[in-house]
Coordinates of C-alpha atoms and ligand atoms in Angstrom, one line a residue:
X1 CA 0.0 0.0 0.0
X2 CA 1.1 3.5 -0.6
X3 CA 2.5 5.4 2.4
X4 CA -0.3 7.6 2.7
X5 CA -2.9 4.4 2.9
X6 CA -0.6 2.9 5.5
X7 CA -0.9 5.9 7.6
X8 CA -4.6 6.1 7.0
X9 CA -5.2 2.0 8.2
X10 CA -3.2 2.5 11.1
X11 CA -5.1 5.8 11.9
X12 CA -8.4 4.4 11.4
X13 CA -7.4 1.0 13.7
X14 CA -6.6 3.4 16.8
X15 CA -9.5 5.6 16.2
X16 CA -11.9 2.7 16.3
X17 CA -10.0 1.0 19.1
X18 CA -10.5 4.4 21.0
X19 CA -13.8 4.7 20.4
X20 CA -14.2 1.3 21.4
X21 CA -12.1 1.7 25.2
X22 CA -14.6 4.7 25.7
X23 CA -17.2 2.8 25.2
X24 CA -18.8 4.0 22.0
X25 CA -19.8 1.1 20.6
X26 CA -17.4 -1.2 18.1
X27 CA -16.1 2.2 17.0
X28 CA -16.3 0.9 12.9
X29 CA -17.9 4.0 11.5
X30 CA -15.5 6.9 13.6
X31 CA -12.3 4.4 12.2
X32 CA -13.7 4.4 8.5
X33 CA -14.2 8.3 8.4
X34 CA -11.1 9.6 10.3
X35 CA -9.1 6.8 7.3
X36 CA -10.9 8.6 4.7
X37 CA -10.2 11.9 5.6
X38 CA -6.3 11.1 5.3
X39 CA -7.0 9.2 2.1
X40 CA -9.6 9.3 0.3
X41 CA -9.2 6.2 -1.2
X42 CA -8.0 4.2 1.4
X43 CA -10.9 1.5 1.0
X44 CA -9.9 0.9 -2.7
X45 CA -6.1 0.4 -1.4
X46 CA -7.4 -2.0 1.4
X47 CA -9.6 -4.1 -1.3
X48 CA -6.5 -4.6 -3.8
X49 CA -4.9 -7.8 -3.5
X50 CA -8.2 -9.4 -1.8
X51 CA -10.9 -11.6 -3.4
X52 CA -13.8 -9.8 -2.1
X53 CA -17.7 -10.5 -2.1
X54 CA -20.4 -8.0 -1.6
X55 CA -23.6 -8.9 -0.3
X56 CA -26.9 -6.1 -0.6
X57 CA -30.3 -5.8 -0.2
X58 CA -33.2 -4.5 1.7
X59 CA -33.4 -7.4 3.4
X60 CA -31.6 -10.7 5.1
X61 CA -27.7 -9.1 4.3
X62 CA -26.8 -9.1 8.0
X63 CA -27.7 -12.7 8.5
X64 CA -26.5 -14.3 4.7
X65 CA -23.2 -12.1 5.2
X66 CA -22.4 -13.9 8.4
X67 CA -22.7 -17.2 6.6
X68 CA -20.9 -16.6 3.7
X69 CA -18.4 -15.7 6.0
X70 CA -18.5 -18.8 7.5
X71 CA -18.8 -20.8 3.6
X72 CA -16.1 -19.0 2.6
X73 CA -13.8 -19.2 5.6
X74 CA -13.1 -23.3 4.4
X75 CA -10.8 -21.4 1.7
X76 CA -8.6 -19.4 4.6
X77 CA -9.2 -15.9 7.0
X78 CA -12.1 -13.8 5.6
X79 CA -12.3 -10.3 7.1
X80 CA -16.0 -8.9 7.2
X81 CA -18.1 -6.1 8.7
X82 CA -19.8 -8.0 11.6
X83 CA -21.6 -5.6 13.3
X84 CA -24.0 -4.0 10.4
X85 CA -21.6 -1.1 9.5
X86 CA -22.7 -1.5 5.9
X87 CA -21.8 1.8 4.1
X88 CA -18.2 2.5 3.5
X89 CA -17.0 3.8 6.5
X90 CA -18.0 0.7 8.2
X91 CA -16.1 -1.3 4.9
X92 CA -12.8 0.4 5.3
X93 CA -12.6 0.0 9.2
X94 CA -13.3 -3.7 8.5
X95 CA -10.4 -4.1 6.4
X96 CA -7.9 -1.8 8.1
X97 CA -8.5 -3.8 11.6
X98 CA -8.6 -7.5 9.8
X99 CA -4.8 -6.9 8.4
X100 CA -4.2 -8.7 5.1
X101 CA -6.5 -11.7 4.6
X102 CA -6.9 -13.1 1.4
X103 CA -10.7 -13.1 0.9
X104 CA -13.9 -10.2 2.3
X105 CA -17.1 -10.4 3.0
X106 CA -18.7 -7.7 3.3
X107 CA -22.5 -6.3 4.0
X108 CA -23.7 -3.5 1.8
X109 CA -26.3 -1.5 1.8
X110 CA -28.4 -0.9 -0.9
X111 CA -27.9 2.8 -1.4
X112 CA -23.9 2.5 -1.6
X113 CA -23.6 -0.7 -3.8
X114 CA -22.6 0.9 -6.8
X115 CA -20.2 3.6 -4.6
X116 CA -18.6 0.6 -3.0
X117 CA -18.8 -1.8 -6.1
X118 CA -16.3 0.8 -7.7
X119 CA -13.9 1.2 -4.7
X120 CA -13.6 -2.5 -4.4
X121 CA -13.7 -4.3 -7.2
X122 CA -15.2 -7.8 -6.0
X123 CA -14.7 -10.9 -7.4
X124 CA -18.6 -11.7 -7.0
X125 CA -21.9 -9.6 -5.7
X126 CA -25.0 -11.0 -4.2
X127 CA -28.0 -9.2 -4.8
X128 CA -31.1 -10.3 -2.2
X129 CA -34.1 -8.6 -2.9
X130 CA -35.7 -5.0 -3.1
X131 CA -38.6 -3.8 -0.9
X132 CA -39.9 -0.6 0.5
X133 CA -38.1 0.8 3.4
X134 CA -37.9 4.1 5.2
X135 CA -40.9 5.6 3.4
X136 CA -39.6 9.1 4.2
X137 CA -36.0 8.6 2.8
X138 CA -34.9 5.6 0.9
X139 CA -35.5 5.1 -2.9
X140 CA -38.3 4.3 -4.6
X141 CA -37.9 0.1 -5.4
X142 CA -37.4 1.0 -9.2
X143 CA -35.4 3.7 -8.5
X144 CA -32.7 1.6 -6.8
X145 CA -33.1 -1.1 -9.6
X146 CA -32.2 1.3 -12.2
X147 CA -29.0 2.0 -9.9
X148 CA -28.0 -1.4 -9.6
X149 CA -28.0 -2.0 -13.1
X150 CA -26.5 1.1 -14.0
X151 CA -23.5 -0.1 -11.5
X152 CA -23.4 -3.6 -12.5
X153 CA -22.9 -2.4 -16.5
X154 CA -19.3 -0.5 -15.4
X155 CA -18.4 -4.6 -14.3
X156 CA -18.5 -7.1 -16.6
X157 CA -15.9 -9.2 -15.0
X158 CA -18.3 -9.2 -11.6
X159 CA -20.0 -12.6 -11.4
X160 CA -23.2 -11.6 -10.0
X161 CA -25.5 -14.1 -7.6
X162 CA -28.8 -12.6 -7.7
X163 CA -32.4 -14.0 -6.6
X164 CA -34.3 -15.3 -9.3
X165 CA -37.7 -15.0 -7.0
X166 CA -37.5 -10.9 -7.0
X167 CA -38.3 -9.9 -10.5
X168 CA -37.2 -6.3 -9.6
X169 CA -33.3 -8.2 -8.7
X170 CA -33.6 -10.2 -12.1
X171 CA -34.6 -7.1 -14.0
X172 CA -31.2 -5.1 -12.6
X173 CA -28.7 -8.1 -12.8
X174 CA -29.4 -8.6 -16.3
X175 CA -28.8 -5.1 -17.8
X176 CA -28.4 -5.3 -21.7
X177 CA -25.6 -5.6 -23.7
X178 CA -24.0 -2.8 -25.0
X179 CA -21.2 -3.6 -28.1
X180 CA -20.8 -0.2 -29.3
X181 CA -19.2 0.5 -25.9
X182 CA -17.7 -2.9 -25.2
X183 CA -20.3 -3.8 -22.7
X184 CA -21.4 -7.3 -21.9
X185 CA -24.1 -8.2 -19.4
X186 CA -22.3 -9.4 -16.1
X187 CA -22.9 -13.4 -15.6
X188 CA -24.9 -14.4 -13.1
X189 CA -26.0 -17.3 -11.2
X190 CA -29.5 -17.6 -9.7
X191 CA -30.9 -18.9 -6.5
X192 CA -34.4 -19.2 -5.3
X193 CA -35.1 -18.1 -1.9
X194 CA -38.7 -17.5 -2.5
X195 CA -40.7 -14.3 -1.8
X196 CA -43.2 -13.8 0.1
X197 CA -43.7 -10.2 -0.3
X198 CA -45.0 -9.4 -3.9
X199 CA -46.2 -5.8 -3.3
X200 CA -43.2 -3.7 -4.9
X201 CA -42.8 -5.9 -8.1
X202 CA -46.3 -5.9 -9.8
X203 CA -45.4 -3.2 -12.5
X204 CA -42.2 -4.9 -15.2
X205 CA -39.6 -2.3 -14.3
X206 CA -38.7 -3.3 -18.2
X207 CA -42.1 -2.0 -19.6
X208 CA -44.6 -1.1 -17.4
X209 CA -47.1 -4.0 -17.8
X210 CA -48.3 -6.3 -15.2
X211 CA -46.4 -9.2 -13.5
X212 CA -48.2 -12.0 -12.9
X213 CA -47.9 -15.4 -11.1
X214 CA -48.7 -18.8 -10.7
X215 CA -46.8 -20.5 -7.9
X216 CA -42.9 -20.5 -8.6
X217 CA -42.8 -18.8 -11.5
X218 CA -43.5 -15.2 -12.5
X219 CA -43.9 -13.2 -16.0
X220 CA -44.4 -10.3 -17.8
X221 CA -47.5 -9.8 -19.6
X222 CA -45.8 -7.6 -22.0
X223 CA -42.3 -8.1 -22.4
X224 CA -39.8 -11.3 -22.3
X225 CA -38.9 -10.8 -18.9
X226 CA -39.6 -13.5 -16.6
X227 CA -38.5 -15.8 -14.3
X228 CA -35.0 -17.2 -14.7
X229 CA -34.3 -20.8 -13.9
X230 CA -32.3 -21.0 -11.0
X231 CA -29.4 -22.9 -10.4
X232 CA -29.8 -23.2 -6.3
X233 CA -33.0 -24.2 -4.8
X234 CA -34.6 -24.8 -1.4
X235 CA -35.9 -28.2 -1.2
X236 CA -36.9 -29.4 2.0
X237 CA -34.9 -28.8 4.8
X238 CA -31.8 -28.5 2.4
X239 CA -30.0 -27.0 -0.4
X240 CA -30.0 -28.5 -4.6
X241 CA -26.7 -26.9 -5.9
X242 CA -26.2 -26.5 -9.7
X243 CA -25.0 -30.6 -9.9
X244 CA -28.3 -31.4 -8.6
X245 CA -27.0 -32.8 -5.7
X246 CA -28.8 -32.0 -2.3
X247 CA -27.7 -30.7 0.7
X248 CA -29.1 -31.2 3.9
X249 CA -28.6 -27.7 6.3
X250 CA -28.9 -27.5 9.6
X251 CA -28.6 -23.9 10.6
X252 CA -29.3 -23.0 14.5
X253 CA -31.8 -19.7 12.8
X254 CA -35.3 -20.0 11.9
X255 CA -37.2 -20.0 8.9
X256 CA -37.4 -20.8 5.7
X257 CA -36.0 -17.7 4.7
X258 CA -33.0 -18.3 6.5
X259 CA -32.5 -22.0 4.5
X260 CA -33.2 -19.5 1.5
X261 CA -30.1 -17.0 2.8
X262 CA -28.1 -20.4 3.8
X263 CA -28.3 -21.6 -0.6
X264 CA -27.3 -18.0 -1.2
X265 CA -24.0 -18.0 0.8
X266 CA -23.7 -21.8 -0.5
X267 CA -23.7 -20.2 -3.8
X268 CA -21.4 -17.5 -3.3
X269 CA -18.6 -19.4 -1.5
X270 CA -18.8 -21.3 -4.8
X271 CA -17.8 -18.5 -6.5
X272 CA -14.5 -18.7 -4.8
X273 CA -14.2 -22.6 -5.9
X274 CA -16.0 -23.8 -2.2
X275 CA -17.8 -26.7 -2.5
X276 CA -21.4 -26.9 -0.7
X277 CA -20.4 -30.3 0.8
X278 CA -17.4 -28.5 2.5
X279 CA -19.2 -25.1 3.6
X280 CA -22.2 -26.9 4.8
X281 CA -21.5 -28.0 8.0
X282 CA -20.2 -24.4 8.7
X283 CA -23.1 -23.1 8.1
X284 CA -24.7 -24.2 11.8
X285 CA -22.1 -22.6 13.5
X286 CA -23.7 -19.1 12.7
X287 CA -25.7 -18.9 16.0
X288 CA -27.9 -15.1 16.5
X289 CA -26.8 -11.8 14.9
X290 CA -26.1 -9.1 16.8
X291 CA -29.2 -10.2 18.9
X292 CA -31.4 -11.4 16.2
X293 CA -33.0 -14.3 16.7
X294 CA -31.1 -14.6 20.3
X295 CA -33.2 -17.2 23.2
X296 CA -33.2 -15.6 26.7
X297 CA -34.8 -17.2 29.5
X298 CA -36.3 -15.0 31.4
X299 CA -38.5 -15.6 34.9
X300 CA -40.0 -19.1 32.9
X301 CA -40.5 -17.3 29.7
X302 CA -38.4 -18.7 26.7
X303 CA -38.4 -15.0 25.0
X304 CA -37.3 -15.0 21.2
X305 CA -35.9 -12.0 19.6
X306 CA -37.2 -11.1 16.2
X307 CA -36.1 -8.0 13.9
X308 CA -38.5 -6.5 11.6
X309 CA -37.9 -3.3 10.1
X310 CA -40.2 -3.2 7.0
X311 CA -43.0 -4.9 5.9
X312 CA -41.4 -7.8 4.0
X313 CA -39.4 -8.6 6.2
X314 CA -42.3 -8.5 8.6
X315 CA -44.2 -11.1 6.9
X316 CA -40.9 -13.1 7.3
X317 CA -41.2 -12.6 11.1
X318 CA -45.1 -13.6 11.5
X319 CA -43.9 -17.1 9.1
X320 CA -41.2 -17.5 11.0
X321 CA -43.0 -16.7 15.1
X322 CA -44.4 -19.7 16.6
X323 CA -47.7 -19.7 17.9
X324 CA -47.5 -18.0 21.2
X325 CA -48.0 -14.8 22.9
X326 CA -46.2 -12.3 20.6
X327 CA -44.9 -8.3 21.6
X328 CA -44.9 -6.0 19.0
X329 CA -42.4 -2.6 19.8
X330 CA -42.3 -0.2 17.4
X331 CA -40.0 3.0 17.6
X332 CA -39.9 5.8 14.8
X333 CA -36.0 7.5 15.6
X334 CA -33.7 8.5 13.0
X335 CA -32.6 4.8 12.6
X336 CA -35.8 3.2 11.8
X337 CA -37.4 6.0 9.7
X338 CA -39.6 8.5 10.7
X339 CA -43.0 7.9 8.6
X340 CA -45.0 4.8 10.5
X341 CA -47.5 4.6 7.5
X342 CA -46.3 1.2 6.0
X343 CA -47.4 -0.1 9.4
X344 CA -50.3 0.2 6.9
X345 CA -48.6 -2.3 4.6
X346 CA -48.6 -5.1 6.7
X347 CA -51.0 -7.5 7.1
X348 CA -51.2 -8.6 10.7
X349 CA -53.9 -10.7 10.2
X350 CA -51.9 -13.9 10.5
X351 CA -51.3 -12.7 14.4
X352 CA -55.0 -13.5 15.1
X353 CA -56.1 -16.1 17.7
X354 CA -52.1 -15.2 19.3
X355 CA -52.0 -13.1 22.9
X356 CA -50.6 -10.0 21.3
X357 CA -49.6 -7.5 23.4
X358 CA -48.0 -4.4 21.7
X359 CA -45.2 -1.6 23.2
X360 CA -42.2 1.1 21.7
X361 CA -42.8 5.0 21.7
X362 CA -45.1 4.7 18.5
X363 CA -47.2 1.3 19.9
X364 CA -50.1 3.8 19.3
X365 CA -49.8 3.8 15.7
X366 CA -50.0 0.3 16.0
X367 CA -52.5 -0.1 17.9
X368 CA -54.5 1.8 15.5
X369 CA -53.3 -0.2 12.8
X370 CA -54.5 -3.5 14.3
X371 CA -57.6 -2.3 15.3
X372 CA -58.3 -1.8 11.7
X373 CA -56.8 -5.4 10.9
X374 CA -59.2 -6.7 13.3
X375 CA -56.5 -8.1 15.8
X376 CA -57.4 -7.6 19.7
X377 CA -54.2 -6.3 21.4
X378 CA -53.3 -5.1 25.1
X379 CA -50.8 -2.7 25.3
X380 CA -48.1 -2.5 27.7
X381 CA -46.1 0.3 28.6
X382 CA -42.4 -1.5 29.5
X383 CA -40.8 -5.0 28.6
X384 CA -40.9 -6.5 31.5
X385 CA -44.8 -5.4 31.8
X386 CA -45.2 -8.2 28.7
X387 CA -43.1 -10.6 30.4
X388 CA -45.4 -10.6 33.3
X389 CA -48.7 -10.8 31.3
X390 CA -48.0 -13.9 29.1
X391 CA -47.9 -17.8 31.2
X392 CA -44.7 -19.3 31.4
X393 CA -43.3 -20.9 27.8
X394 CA -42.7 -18.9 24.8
X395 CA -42.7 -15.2 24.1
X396 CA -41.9 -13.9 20.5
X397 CA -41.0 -10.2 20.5
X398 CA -40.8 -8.6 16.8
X399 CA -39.4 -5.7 16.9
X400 CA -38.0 -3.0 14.8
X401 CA -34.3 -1.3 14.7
X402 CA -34.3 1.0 17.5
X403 CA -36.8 -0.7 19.5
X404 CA -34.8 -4.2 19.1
X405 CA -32.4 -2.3 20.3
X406 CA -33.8 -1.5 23.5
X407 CA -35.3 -4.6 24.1
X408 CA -31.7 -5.9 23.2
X409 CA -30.7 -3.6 26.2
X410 CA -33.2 -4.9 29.1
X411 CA -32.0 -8.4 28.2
X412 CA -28.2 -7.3 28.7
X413 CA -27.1 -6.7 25.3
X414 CA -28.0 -10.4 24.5
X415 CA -26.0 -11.7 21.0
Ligands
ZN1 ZN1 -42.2 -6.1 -19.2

C-alpha cells in the first residue's frame, strides 16, 4: 500500500480501538471516516490484492453475510463487517482492523452498492431482494433497480449471484448488452429463496405491464422478462446446488427464509471454488446476529428475539414466530425511519387467535393499525410489563431497529 494508505489504516485502527475503550460502541464507523479523511481512497487500497464478495439488499444481508463468512472461511481468513456497519465507513474499518486476509465479505447496503462496487472491485456480488423501506427517505424500489443495473454495467468481470424470486433483482442483474461501448451483461448465477412479499414488483420495471404469477414462477405480460431458472434451490430442509445434488442444512436460525439465505452463501462461497459439501457443516455454527433471533430465559419465559424493520421482512417474522403470545415494539428514531405509515402495509392478520400485546414509543400507531386489521391487542407500557402478562413458555418479540435495540438492552445486550 502506498505510504499515505498505511498511515490512513493505522489511523483508522486506533480511532476505532478508542472509540471502542470509551465505550462507544465497536467504534467501525469513527475508524472508517477519520481513514478517509487522510485518504480518500483508502478503501480501494485496502480491497487490492483481496478476493472480495459483496452482499446487498433490503433485506436478510446481516444474516447471509455472516454465513458466507463462515462458507467461505473453508478457503482461509475472511475479514468482514460484523456488526451491520454497511456503508463505507463501516467497509474500510473492516479491512484496516482484519490486516491482510486473502478473501472479504462484506455487507452493503443498498444505497452504496454501486459507490462501493467501484472502490472494491469484488470478485462476485450478491443481490437479495428489493422492498420498500424508510418511506420518508430511501429510494423508490425502481429507482434503486435502475442504480443497480446502471452499476453492475461499469463490471462485466463481476459474477453476479442474484435471486431469481425478485423480478425487480432479475430485471437489474441482467442489464443489456452494449457492443458499441464494449459492454457485456455481467454473468450471473440464480438462487431461489422464495418471496413472500410481492407488493413492490407488480409493475415490469422493463415496460410497465403487469407481473403475474402462478406459484414459482413469474412473467411479464408484455415483455420477455420472466423468471430465470435458478441454479440453487430450497428443497426441504436443504439446499440442490447447480450438480443437482442436495444438501441437507442444519442452521441454528429460523425460517425458511434463512434456509433461503443459507443456498445463497452456498452459492457465493462457490464463486470462490467452495464446495457446498465442505461449507455446509459451517453453516450451523452461525448462532444469532447481533441479537437477532437470540433465546433468553427469562422468569420461565423462553423470549425469542425477532427483527423486523419493513413490511417484507415482517411477513418473514409472522412465518417464522411460533404460535405463542407475541410483543410488538415499534420505535420511529432517526434509525428506523420517521414515517410509520407502511405499518399500513402489513397485514397482521396472520397474528390472530395469538395473545398479542403491543409496546415502543409509537405502539399507538399500531394499535391503530390492528384495530383496523381486526387483531385484539393489550398494550403494555415497558418490557418486563409483557413478560409478566404472558404464562410461562414462549414469548416472541418482533421488533423494529431502535426498539430491538432497547429490548436488546433490558435483556443485557443479549447476542
Ligand atoms: Zn415487461
Amino acid at each position: 500500500m502506498p505510504l499515505r494508505a498505511k498511515v490512513a489504516s493505522s489511523v483508522s485502527r486506533t480511532a476505532a480501538a478508542l472509540s471502542r475503550a470509551a465505550g462507544r460502541g465497536d467504534g467501525s464507523v469513527i475508524g472508517g471516516w477519520i481513514g478517509l479523511k487522510i485518504d480518500p481512497d483508502l478503501l480501494a487500497h485496502l480491497s487490492a490484492g483481496r478476493a472480495i464478495a459483496l452482499v446487498s439488499g433490503t433485506n436478510g444481508k446481516t444474516t447471509t453475510t455472516r454465513l458466507t463468512t463462515a462458507a467461505v472461511g473453508v478457503l482461509g481468513r475472511v475479514a468482514t463487517n460484523s456488526f451491520g456497519a454497511n456503508m463505507p465507513t463501516g467497509h474500510t474499518s473492516a479491512l484496516a482492523k482484519a490486516g491482510s486476509t486473502p478473501y472479504a465479505v462484506l455487507e452493503v447496503d443498498e444505497h452504496y452498492l454501486a459507490q462501493v462496487l467501484d472502490a472494491t472491485e469484488p470478485h462476485v456480488v450478491a443481490l437479495l431482494n428489493l422492498s420498500r423501506d424508510q418511506l420518508d427517505r430511501a429510494k423508490e424500489v425502481a429507482m434503486m433497480a435502475q442504480l443497480w443495473r446502471a452499476a453492475l454495467v461499469r463490471h462485466p468481470d463481476l459474477r453476479v449471484v442474484a435471486n431469481a424470486d425478485d423480478p425487480m433483482v432479475v430485471w437489474a442483474a441482467t442489464p443489456p448488452a452494449d457492443p458499441a461501448r464494449g459492454h457485456v451483461p455481467p454473468q450471473v448465477t440464480w438462487f431461489s429463496a422464495g418471496q413472500r412479499w410481492h407488493d413492490d414488483s407488480w409493475v415490469c420495471p422493463e415496460c410497465g405491464s403487469t407481473i403475474q404469477r402462478s406459484g414459482e414462477q413469474w412473467w411479464c405480460t408484455g415483455c420477455p422478462l420472466r423468471r430465470p431458472q435458478p441454479h440453487w434451490t430450497v428443497e426441504d430442509d436443504g439446499v440442490l446446488d447447480p450438480t443437482g445434488a442436495w444438501h441437507k442444512v442444519q442452521l441454528q436460525l429460523p425460517g425458511k427464509v434463512n434456509l433461503g439465505n443459507a443456498a445463497t452463501a452456498l452459492a457465493v462461497a462457490a464463486e470462490f471454488g467452495v464446495r457446498p459439501v465442505d461449507a455446509v457443516s459451517r453453516l450451523g455454527t452461525v448462532t444469532s446476529v447481533a441479537g437477532r433471533y437470540a433465546q433468553v430465559d427469562r422468569d420461565g419465559r423462553n423470549i425469542r428475539l425477532l427483527l423486523a424493520k419493513n413490511p417484507a421482512s415482517w411477513l418473514e417474522a409472522f412465518d417464522m414466530a411460533d404460535v405463542a403470545p407475541t410483543l410488538l415494539s415499534i420505535n420511529a428514531r432517526d434509525p428506523d425511519g420517521l414515517d410509520t405509515s407502511w405499518l399500513f402495509d402489513v397485514d397482521f392478520a396472520p397474528l390472530r387467535g395469538r395473545q398479542v400485546l403491543i409496546t415502543g414509543d409509537r405502539a399507538y400507531d399500531l394499535a391503530v393499525r390492528l384495530d383496523v386489521n381486526g387483531v385484539p391487542f393489550q398494550h403494555v407500557r415497558r418490557f418486563d410489563d409483557a413478560v409478566r402478562a404472558v404464562p410461562p413458555g414462549r414469548l416472541e418479540v418482533i421488533a423494529n431497529y431502535t426498539a430491538f435495540q432497547d429490548i436488546r438492552a433490558e435483556l443485557d445486550r443479549v447476542n
